[in-house]
């Protein structure tokens, strides 16, 4: 597990089983050597903030990560109690009232890296159902964890014991912008580009709730969100030795001089057994899931690629063309399409054989590939000796220029064609259509237009381009 504890990153775009397992192993180990829960919480939020990345940009995926735990009001320091009283409108609070207390924070802004700098969420008293529901994100978080709000306001021991064993759900808001569950839209969500919000956690043996909340600038899929349920267990194992209220804050724990042996032996044995079990499972899951993921990726690649030329196949072409057509309709941009056909290819095969024909197709495909310089452009094998090229956001002049480049590139290969009536080397004919699609236009119409222009180019003598 050295990779997990050193510099490994976790892609939110590709948060799969193997990634989740590596992340869980790293989180579980963060409690080693700590003296209090807030110290572990700081390690957890810092690890997630620094290691979760957005594959598209290579940047950190989260703007802010926070760790909360419910804590008795009477056990809070004086300044935090004043904060909690202000949140409740200044009314007196019972010492036993639970307060959802910020233990650690890591984020883009300097003030987001200290729990004492929070201006609105340092401690939220859960003194009544009404007060909890006045904080929609907190109320929804508790509900999505599978916990009744009233059970936190007035907990019963049997209920807490049962919930502690079973509730490891996630709080998940796939689209934060405009969501009534996420406050501070104008001050936080919009200016910092928050796409999704994800919380995960559960209950400790003491009946206290813990939760890690991620404010992500990358979209978090529902499939990825579900995997965070397992990370709740890893976080719980990291903080479990510090679940007693007097071991929540390191300054209090140090003042009390609590030894490591303060954790009951039975609990220590349970944690050790769970860690051993997880160690074995993690190695197996990482290895097996990585193999499955590689196999699935290879199958997906084979399903979308022409086996001979390595270009995308006709299925991928149609999927991509449909997507680009819809994008062009939304953005009001033009869409270009080239249909490319090798001249007299049947005669080539008849004289030189199919092995030489395959070599010719590979050479023409490579010539097409070299002519494309934009990531959005796509060359595909359409079928037989025919190819197609999708050119998003390209005007008539640009499409005509690229079509001529392709024709010239194939001719420049100097690939011998002893059976061609048009010359002694392999050539291509190209038909190109450029349209600005609207709601009434179809992909099929664009393909038909390019195909008609291709046959006009062939009828006009081949080795030529016609684009309209």
Short mmCIF file of C-alpha atoms in Angstrom, two decimals:
data_model
loop_
_atom_site.label_atom_id
_atom_site.label_comp_id
_atom_site.label_asym_id
_atom_site.label_seq_id
_atom_site.Cartn_x
_atom_site.Cartn_y
_atom_site.Cartn_z
CA UNK A 1 0.00 0.00 0.00
CA UNK A 2 2.96 2.33 -0.33
CA UNK A 3 1.49 3.95 -3.43
CA UNK A 4 -1.70 4.91 -1.60
CA UNK A 5 0.15 6.52 1.28
CA UNK A 6 2.65 8.47 -0.82
CA UNK A 7 1.62 10.34 -3.94
CA UNK A 8 -1.25 8.39 -5.56
CA UNK A 9 -4.10 10.42 -7.00
CA UNK A 10 -7.71 9.37 -7.50
CA UNK A 11 -9.62 10.38 -10.60
CA UNK A 12 -13.22 11.39 -9.88
CA UNK A 13 -13.95 10.89 -13.60
CA UNK A 14 -12.85 7.25 -13.34
CA UNK A 15 -13.63 6.46 -9.72
CA UNK A 16 -13.94 2.71 -10.00
CA UNK A 17 -13.54 -0.22 -7.66
CA UNK A 18 -9.74 -0.33 -7.76
CA UNK A 19 -9.46 3.43 -7.20
CA UNK A 20 -11.94 3.27 -4.34
CA UNK A 21 -10.00 0.43 -2.72
CA UNK A 22 -6.68 2.27 -2.92
CA UNK A 23 -8.27 5.40 -1.52
CA UNK A 24 -9.92 3.45 1.29
CA UNK A 25 -6.64 1.81 2.27
CA UNK A 26 -4.94 5.20 2.47
CA UNK A 27 -7.76 6.76 4.52
CA UNK A 28 -7.82 3.87 6.95
CA UNK A 29 -4.12 4.29 7.70
CA UNK A 30 -4.35 8.01 8.49
CA UNK A 31 -5.28 7.44 12.15
CA UNK A 32 -1.94 5.84 12.95
CA UNK A 33 0.01 7.84 15.53
CA UNK A 34 -2.72 10.44 16.10
CA UNK A 35 -3.77 11.64 19.56
CA UNK A 36 -7.28 12.91 18.80
CA UNK A 37 -10.05 12.75 16.22
CA UNK A 38 -9.55 16.28 14.91
CA UNK A 39 -5.96 15.38 14.04
CA UNK A 40 -7.14 12.37 12.01
CA UNK A 41 -9.89 14.47 10.43
CA UNK A 42 -7.32 17.01 9.22
CA UNK A 43 -5.30 14.23 7.60
CA UNK A 44 -8.43 12.86 5.92
CA UNK A 45 -9.67 16.14 4.42
CA UNK A 46 -6.16 17.14 3.31
CA UNK A 47 -5.63 13.73 1.67
CA UNK A 48 -8.90 13.92 -0.26
CA UNK A 49 -8.47 17.57 -1.23
CA UNK A 50 -4.96 17.00 -2.57
CA UNK A 51 -5.43 13.57 -4.19
CA UNK A 52 -8.85 13.73 -5.89
CA UNK A 53 -8.25 15.00 -9.43
CA UNK A 54 -10.21 15.90 -12.55
CA UNK A 55 -8.82 13.91 -15.50
CA UNK A 56 -9.94 16.55 -18.00
CA UNK A 57 -7.85 19.32 -16.46
CA UNK A 58 -5.31 17.49 -14.33
CA UNK A 59 -6.24 19.86 -11.50
CA UNK A 60 -7.69 19.16 -8.07
CA UNK A 61 -11.28 18.05 -8.41
CA UNK A 62 -12.56 19.56 -5.16
CA UNK A 63 -12.79 23.18 -4.08
CA UNK A 64 -13.49 22.32 -0.44
CA UNK A 65 -13.50 19.20 1.76
CA UNK A 66 -14.83 19.22 5.33
CA UNK A 67 -15.12 16.76 8.19
CA UNK A 68 -18.00 17.06 10.67
CA UNK A 69 -18.91 15.19 13.83
CA UNK A 70 -21.77 15.65 16.25
CA UNK A 71 -20.50 16.70 19.69
CA UNK A 72 -22.30 17.53 22.96
CA UNK A 73 -22.80 21.25 23.35
CA UNK A 74 -21.52 21.16 26.93
CA UNK A 75 -18.23 19.55 25.80
CA UNK A 76 -17.42 22.29 23.27
CA UNK A 77 -14.94 25.06 24.06
CA UNK A 78 -16.37 28.40 25.15
CA UNK A 79 -15.91 30.14 21.79
CA UNK A 80 -17.61 27.33 19.85
CA UNK A 81 -20.49 27.30 22.35
CA UNK A 82 -21.00 31.02 21.70
CA UNK A 83 -21.07 30.28 17.97
CA UNK A 84 -23.67 27.51 18.44
CA UNK A 85 -25.85 29.76 20.62
CA UNK A 86 -25.79 32.44 17.93
CA UNK A 87 -26.90 29.90 15.32
CA UNK A 88 -29.84 28.91 17.55
CA UNK A 89 -30.90 32.56 17.90
CA UNK A 90 -29.27 33.15 21.28
CA UNK A 91 -31.56 30.82 23.22
CA UNK A 92 -29.98 28.65 25.94
CA UNK A 93 -28.90 25.17 24.91
CA UNK A 94 -28.80 22.05 27.03
CA UNK A 95 -25.31 20.60 27.64
CA UNK A 96 -26.51 17.35 26.01
CA UNK A 97 -27.66 18.97 22.76
CA UNK A 98 -25.71 17.57 19.85
CA UNK A 99 -23.93 20.08 17.64
CA UNK A 100 -22.72 19.15 14.16
CA UNK A 101 -19.21 20.42 14.70
CA UNK A 102 -16.56 21.17 12.09
CA UNK A 103 -13.43 19.20 12.98
CA UNK A 104 -11.31 19.85 9.89
CA UNK A 105 -11.38 21.72 6.58
CA UNK A 106 -9.19 21.90 3.45
CA UNK A 107 -9.84 24.05 0.39
CA UNK A 108 -8.80 26.66 -2.14
CA UNK A 109 -9.21 29.72 0.10
CA UNK A 110 -6.84 30.31 3.06
CA UNK A 111 -9.77 30.64 5.46
CA UNK A 112 -11.05 27.22 4.32
CA UNK A 113 -8.04 25.54 5.89
CA UNK A 114 -8.92 26.14 9.53
CA UNK A 115 -12.01 24.97 11.37
CA UNK A 116 -11.96 28.07 13.57
CA UNK A 117 -12.19 30.37 10.53
CA UNK A 118 -15.59 29.11 9.40
CA UNK A 119 -18.10 31.95 9.51
CA UNK A 120 -21.29 29.95 9.18
CA UNK A 121 -20.76 26.23 9.81
CA UNK A 122 -18.40 25.87 12.75
CA UNK A 123 -21.05 24.28 14.97
CA UNK A 124 -24.71 23.70 14.08
CA UNK A 125 -26.91 22.78 17.07
CA UNK A 126 -29.35 19.94 16.43
CA UNK A 127 -31.64 21.04 19.23
CA UNK A 128 -34.92 20.47 17.41
CA UNK A 129 -36.35 19.02 14.22
CA UNK A 130 -37.31 22.54 13.21
CA UNK A 131 -33.80 23.94 13.59
CA UNK A 132 -32.26 21.04 11.67
CA UNK A 133 -34.70 21.48 8.81
CA UNK A 134 -33.77 25.17 8.60
CA UNK A 135 -30.40 23.89 7.26
CA UNK A 136 -31.56 21.99 4.14
CA UNK A 137 -28.17 20.50 3.29
CA UNK A 138 -27.68 19.13 6.82
CA UNK A 139 -31.23 17.79 7.04
CA UNK A 140 -30.93 16.07 3.66
CA UNK A 141 -27.49 14.69 4.55
CA UNK A 142 -28.89 13.07 7.69
CA UNK A 143 -31.87 11.63 5.82
CA UNK A 144 -29.69 10.23 3.00
CA UNK A 145 -27.52 8.56 5.60
CA UNK A 146 -30.68 6.63 6.49
CA UNK A 147 -30.96 8.31 9.90
CA UNK A 148 -34.11 9.87 11.27
CA UNK A 149 -33.48 13.50 12.30
CA UNK A 150 -35.39 12.94 15.53
CA UNK A 151 -33.05 10.10 16.48
CA UNK A 152 -30.16 12.57 16.60
CA UNK A 153 -32.16 15.20 18.48
CA UNK A 154 -33.32 12.64 21.10
CA UNK A 155 -31.24 9.49 20.57
CA UNK A 156 -32.18 6.15 22.05
CA UNK A 157 -29.38 3.66 22.86
CA UNK A 158 -30.93 0.71 21.04
CA UNK A 159 -31.63 2.77 17.94
CA UNK A 160 -28.10 4.18 17.89
CA UNK A 161 -26.54 0.73 18.25
CA UNK A 162 -28.56 -0.63 15.33
CA UNK A 163 -27.92 2.42 13.15
CA UNK A 164 -24.20 2.32 13.90
CA UNK A 165 -24.00 -1.13 12.35
CA UNK A 166 -26.02 -0.51 9.20
CA UNK A 167 -26.10 3.10 8.01
CA UNK A 168 -23.37 3.91 5.50
CA UNK A 169 -25.25 5.77 2.81
CA UNK A 170 -24.09 8.83 0.90
CA UNK A 171 -25.37 12.37 0.62
CA UNK A 172 -25.31 13.10 -3.12
CA UNK A 173 -26.29 16.14 -5.13
CA UNK A 174 -25.26 15.50 -8.78
CA UNK A 175 -25.92 19.08 -9.93
CA UNK A 176 -25.16 21.67 -7.26
CA UNK A 177 -26.05 24.72 -9.36
CA UNK A 178 -29.62 25.69 -8.65
CA UNK A 179 -30.11 22.98 -6.03
CA UNK A 180 -32.17 24.12 -3.01
CA UNK A 181 -30.12 21.70 -0.90
CA UNK A 182 -26.88 23.64 -1.41
CA UNK A 183 -26.89 27.16 0.06
CA UNK A 184 -24.73 30.13 -0.95
CA UNK A 185 -25.32 29.68 -4.69
CA UNK A 186 -24.15 33.21 -5.61
CA UNK A 187 -21.31 33.36 -3.08
CA UNK A 188 -19.94 29.84 -3.37
CA UNK A 189 -21.45 27.40 -5.86
CA UNK A 190 -21.34 29.60 -8.97
CA UNK A 191 -18.07 31.56 -8.46
CA UNK A 192 -16.11 28.43 -7.50
CA UNK A 193 -17.63 26.21 -10.20
CA UNK A 194 -19.12 23.60 -7.86
CA UNK A 195 -20.63 20.83 -10.00
CA UNK A 196 -21.51 18.08 -7.50
CA UNK A 197 -21.65 17.69 -3.71
CA UNK A 198 -20.98 14.37 -2.02
CA UNK A 199 -21.05 13.41 1.65
CA UNK A 200 -20.25 10.08 3.24
CA UNK A 201 -20.09 8.88 6.82
CA UNK A 202 -22.10 7.09 9.47
CA UNK A 203 -22.42 6.61 13.21
CA UNK A 204 -19.84 5.85 15.87
CA UNK A 205 -20.44 3.47 18.79
CA UNK A 206 -21.13 6.50 21.00
CA UNK A 207 -24.08 7.46 18.78
CA UNK A 208 -22.25 10.42 17.28
CA UNK A 209 -22.61 11.09 13.56
CA UNK A 210 -19.52 11.73 11.43
CA UNK A 211 -19.52 12.98 7.85
CA UNK A 212 -17.03 14.01 5.18
CA UNK A 213 -18.44 16.45 2.63
CA UNK A 214 -16.81 17.07 -0.77
CA UNK A 215 -17.65 20.12 -2.88
CA UNK A 216 -16.47 18.99 -6.31
CA UNK A 217 -15.70 21.05 -9.41
CA UNK A 218 -15.88 17.83 -11.46
CA UNK A 219 -19.15 16.02 -12.05
CA UNK A 220 -19.52 12.99 -9.79
CA UNK A 221 -21.50 10.18 -11.38
CA UNK A 222 -24.04 8.17 -9.42
CA UNK A 223 -21.90 5.04 -9.93
CA UNK A 224 -18.93 6.78 -8.32
CA UNK A 225 -21.05 8.17 -5.49
CA UNK A 226 -22.18 4.67 -4.49
CA UNK A 227 -18.55 3.58 -4.04
CA UNK A 228 -18.08 6.23 -1.35
CA UNK A 229 -20.26 4.12 0.95
CA UNK A 230 -17.29 1.79 1.38
CA UNK A 231 -15.01 4.73 2.15
CA UNK A 232 -17.25 5.50 5.14
CA UNK A 233 -15.96 2.29 6.76
CA UNK A 234 -12.35 3.26 6.07
CA UNK A 235 -12.86 6.67 7.66
CA UNK A 236 -14.65 5.06 10.61
CA UNK A 237 -11.74 2.70 11.22
CA UNK A 238 -9.38 5.68 11.19
CA UNK A 239 -11.35 7.67 13.79
CA UNK A 240 -12.77 4.79 15.85
CA UNK A 241 -10.04 4.85 18.55
CA UNK A 242 -10.96 8.49 19.24
CA UNK A 243 -14.75 8.14 19.43
CA UNK A 244 -14.94 9.12 23.11
CA UNK A 245 -15.93 12.83 23.42
CA UNK A 246 -12.78 13.63 25.44
CA UNK A 247 -10.63 12.41 22.55
CA UNK A 248 -12.25 14.60 19.90
CA UNK A 249 -9.90 17.59 20.17
CA UNK A 250 -6.17 17.16 20.54
CA UNK A 251 -5.68 20.00 23.05
CA UNK A 252 -8.20 18.39 25.40
CA UNK A 253 -6.78 14.90 24.88
CA UNK A 254 -3.26 16.17 25.60
CA UNK A 255 -4.46 17.99 28.71
CA UNK A 256 -6.08 14.85 30.05
CA UNK A 257 -2.95 12.82 29.34
CA UNK A 258 -4.94 10.00 27.80
CA UNK A 259 -2.67 7.04 27.02
CA UNK A 260 -2.95 4.90 23.91
CA UNK A 261 -4.17 2.09 26.15
CA UNK A 262 -7.35 4.06 26.83
CA UNK A 263 -8.97 2.19 23.93
CA UNK A 264 -10.66 -0.95 25.31
CA UNK A 265 -8.88 -4.20 24.49
CA UNK A 266 -12.00 -5.64 22.86
CA UNK A 267 -12.30 -2.67 20.58
CA UNK A 268 -8.59 -2.81 19.79
CA UNK A 269 -8.91 -6.49 18.83
CA UNK A 270 -11.95 -5.80 16.66
CA UNK A 271 -10.12 -3.04 14.81
CA UNK A 272 -7.04 -5.23 14.34
CA UNK A 273 -9.13 -8.06 12.94
CA UNK A 274 -10.97 -5.75 10.57
CA UNK A 275 -7.69 -4.27 9.39
CA UNK A 276 -6.24 -7.70 8.65
CA UNK A 277 -9.36 -8.70 6.77
CA UNK A 278 -9.32 -5.48 4.80
CA UNK A 279 -5.61 -5.87 3.98
CA UNK A 280 -6.26 -9.23 2.33
CA UNK A 281 -9.39 -8.05 0.55
CA UNK A 282 -7.78 -4.85 -0.67
CA UNK A 283 -4.91 -6.66 -2.37
CA UNK A 284 -7.28 -9.11 -4.02
CA UNK A 285 -9.81 -6.50 -5.07
CA UNK A 286 -7.17 -4.14 -6.46
CA UNK A 287 -5.61 -6.90 -8.54
CA UNK A 288 -8.83 -8.45 -9.79
CA UNK A 289 -10.70 -5.23 -10.41
CA UNK A 290 -7.74 -3.80 -12.32
CA UNK A 291 -7.75 -6.88 -14.55
CA UNK A 292 -11.49 -6.57 -15.12
CA UNK A 293 -11.21 -2.87 -15.91
CA UNK A 294 -8.40 -3.48 -18.41
CA UNK A 295 -10.44 -6.22 -20.07
CA UNK A 296 -13.53 -4.02 -20.24
CA UNK A 297 -11.55 -1.15 -21.68
CA UNK A 298 -10.07 -3.45 -24.33
CA UNK A 299 -13.52 -4.81 -25.20
CA UNK A 300 -14.87 -1.27 -25.49
CA UNK A 301 -11.94 -0.33 -27.72
CA UNK A 302 -12.44 -3.38 -29.95
CA UNK A 303 -16.17 -2.71 -30.21
CA UNK A 304 -15.54 0.83 -31.41
CA UNK A 305 -12.51 0.29 -33.67
CA UNK A 306 -12.02 -1.18 -37.13
CA UNK A 307 -9.79 -4.18 -36.67
CA UNK A 308 -7.80 -3.68 -39.88
CA UNK A 309 -7.06 0.04 -40.03
CA UNK A 310 -7.28 0.97 -36.35
CA UNK A 311 -9.68 3.79 -37.21
CA UNK A 312 -13.05 4.13 -35.47
CA UNK A 313 -15.60 1.84 -37.10
CA UNK A 314 -18.96 2.68 -38.66
CA UNK A 315 -20.80 2.27 -35.36
CA UNK A 316 -18.53 4.79 -33.65
CA UNK A 317 -18.83 7.08 -36.66
CA UNK A 318 -22.61 7.18 -36.41
CA UNK A 319 -22.54 7.73 -32.63
CA UNK A 320 -20.05 10.57 -32.98
CA UNK A 321 -21.83 12.15 -35.94
CA UNK A 322 -25.12 12.10 -34.04
CA UNK A 323 -23.47 13.76 -31.03
CA UNK A 324 -21.77 16.42 -33.16
CA UNK A 325 -25.01 17.08 -35.04
CA UNK A 326 -26.84 17.72 -31.75
CA UNK A 327 -23.99 19.94 -30.53
CA UNK A 328 -24.07 21.95 -33.74
CA UNK A 329 -27.85 22.44 -33.38
CA UNK A 330 -27.39 23.70 -29.81
CA UNK A 331 -24.46 26.00 -30.60
CA UNK A 332 -25.60 27.18 -34.03
CA UNK A 333 -22.30 26.14 -35.66
CA UNK A 334 -21.57 24.40 -38.94
CA UNK A 335 -20.81 20.73 -39.36
CA UNK A 336 -18.72 19.28 -42.17
CA UNK A 337 -18.65 15.71 -43.45
CA UNK A 338 -16.34 14.08 -46.01
CA UNK A 339 -16.97 10.75 -47.71
CA UNK A 340 -13.75 9.30 -49.16
CA UNK A 341 -13.63 6.35 -51.60
CA UNK A 342 -10.55 4.58 -53.00
CA UNK A 343 -10.73 4.73 -56.80
CA UNK A 344 -11.08 1.41 -58.67
CA UNK A 345 -10.41 -0.61 -55.53
CA UNK A 346 -12.17 -3.73 -56.82
CA UNK A 347 -9.82 -3.82 -59.78
CA UNK A 348 -6.88 -3.41 -57.39
CA UNK A 349 -8.00 -6.47 -55.40
CA UNK A 350 -8.70 -8.50 -58.54
CA UNK A 351 -5.15 -7.98 -59.85
CA UNK A 352 -3.05 -7.89 -56.66
CA UNK A 353 -5.16 -9.91 -54.21
CA UNK A 354 -6.86 -9.20 -50.92
CA UNK A 355 -3.69 -9.18 -48.82
CA UNK A 356 -2.36 -6.31 -50.92
CA UNK A 357 -5.82 -4.75 -50.71
CA UNK A 358 -5.67 -4.81 -46.92
CA UNK A 359 -2.22 -3.20 -46.98
CA UNK A 360 -3.59 -0.49 -49.26
CA UNK A 361 -6.50 0.22 -46.88
CA UNK A 362 -4.09 0.55 -43.95
CA UNK A 363 -1.90 2.98 -45.90
CA UNK A 364 -4.86 5.16 -46.94
CA UNK A 365 -6.20 5.15 -43.36
CA UNK A 366 -2.83 6.35 -42.08
CA UNK A 367 -2.77 9.13 -44.69
CA UNK A 368 -6.20 10.29 -43.49
CA UNK A 369 -5.08 10.18 -39.86
CA UNK A 370 -2.04 12.35 -40.58
CA UNK A 371 -4.21 15.00 -42.23
CA UNK A 372 -6.27 15.63 -39.09
CA UNK A 373 -4.81 18.01 -36.51
CA UNK A 374 -7.78 18.87 -34.29
CA UNK A 375 -8.92 16.65 -31.45
CA UNK A 376 -12.57 17.17 -32.41
CA UNK A 377 -12.11 15.85 -35.96
CA UNK A 378 -12.73 12.15 -36.58
CA UNK A 379 -11.71 9.86 -39.45
CA UNK A 380 -13.51 6.50 -39.57
CA UNK A 381 -13.70 3.47 -41.81
CA UNK A 382 -17.21 3.58 -43.21
CA UNK A 383 -17.10 0.20 -44.93
CA UNK A 384 -15.18 -1.63 -47.65
CA UNK A 385 -12.94 0.91 -49.39
CA UNK A 386 -14.90 3.92 -48.08
CA UNK A 387 -13.92 6.27 -45.28
CA UNK A 388 -15.67 9.19 -43.60
CA UNK A 389 -14.36 12.30 -41.84
CA UNK A 390 -16.39 14.39 -39.35
CA UNK A 391 -15.36 18.05 -39.11
CA UNK A 392 -17.22 19.93 -36.34
CA UNK A 393 -17.43 23.74 -36.42
CA UNK A 394 -15.81 23.98 -39.88
CA UNK A 395 -16.88 26.25 -42.73
CA UNK A 396 -16.98 25.44 -46.44
CA UNK A 397 -13.48 26.74 -47.11
CA UNK A 398 -12.01 24.65 -44.27
CA UNK A 399 -13.78 21.48 -45.38
CA UNK A 400 -12.71 21.96 -49.01
CA UNK A 401 -9.10 22.60 -47.94
CA UNK A 402 -8.92 19.42 -45.84
CA UNK A 403 -10.60 17.36 -48.58
CA UNK A 404 -7.92 18.46 -51.05
CA UNK A 405 -5.20 17.70 -48.47
CA UNK A 406 -6.52 14.15 -48.12
CA UNK A 407 -6.74 13.62 -51.89
CA UNK A 408 -3.18 14.90 -52.38
CA UNK A 409 -1.81 12.90 -49.42
CA UNK A 410 -3.15 9.61 -50.78
CA UNK A 411 -1.83 10.34 -54.26
CA UNK A 412 1.56 11.27 -52.76
CA UNK A 413 1.83 7.79 -51.22
CA UNK A 414 2.74 6.57 -54.72
CA UNK A 415 1.03 3.28 -53.95
CA UNK A 416 1.15 1.29 -57.23
CA UNK A 417 -2.22 0.54 -58.84
CA UNK A 418 -1.57 -1.42 -62.04
CA UNK A 419 -5.29 -1.81 -62.80
CA UNK A 420 -6.38 1.84 -62.50
CA UNK A 421 -7.74 3.48 -65.68
CA UNK A 422 -7.08 6.88 -64.06
CA UNK A 423 -3.33 6.46 -63.48
CA UNK A 424 -0.67 4.17 -62.08
CA UNK A 425 -1.04 4.96 -58.36
CA UNK A 426 -3.81 4.63 -55.78
CA UNK A 427 -6.06 7.71 -55.59
CA UNK A 428 -9.26 8.70 -53.83
CA UNK A 429 -12.39 10.65 -54.69
CA UNK A 430 -13.90 12.91 -52.02
CA UNK A 431 -17.39 14.32 -51.57
CA UNK A 432 -17.94 16.88 -48.84
CA UNK A 433 -21.06 18.51 -47.40
CA UNK A 434 -21.18 21.49 -45.03
CA UNK A 435 -24.39 22.41 -43.24
CA UNK A 436 -25.56 24.41 -40.23
CA UNK A 437 -28.03 21.92 -38.72
CA UNK A 438 -31.29 23.00 -37.13
CA UNK A 439 -34.04 21.23 -35.25
CA UNK A 440 -35.60 20.01 -38.50
CA UNK A 441 -32.45 18.61 -40.11
CA UNK A 442 -31.22 15.03 -39.69
CA UNK A 443 -27.91 13.23 -39.66
CA UNK A 444 -29.09 10.99 -42.48
CA UNK A 445 -29.61 14.00 -44.75
CA UNK A 446 -26.03 15.17 -44.18
CA UNK A 447 -24.65 11.69 -44.98
CA UNK A 448 -26.77 11.46 -48.14
CA UNK A 449 -25.60 14.88 -49.32
CA UNK A 450 -21.93 13.98 -48.86
CA UNK A 451 -22.53 10.63 -50.58
CA UNK A 452 -24.16 12.28 -53.60
CA UNK A 453 -21.19 14.65 -53.94
CA UNK A 454 -18.79 11.68 -53.70
CA UNK A 455 -20.48 9.95 -56.63
CA UNK A 456 -20.39 13.18 -58.61
CA UNK A 457 -16.62 13.32 -58.03
CA UNK A 458 -16.27 9.73 -59.22
CA UNK A 459 -18.46 10.34 -62.25
CA UNK A 460 -16.36 13.40 -63.14
CA UNK A 461 -13.21 11.29 -63.56
CA UNK A 462 -12.15 10.33 -59.99
CA UNK A 463 -9.08 11.54 -58.08
CA UNK A 464 -10.91 14.76 -57.37
CA UNK A 465 -12.89 16.68 -54.73
CA UNK A 466 -16.38 18.13 -54.81
CA UNK A 467 -17.54 20.03 -51.72
CA UNK A 468 -20.73 22.04 -51.30
#
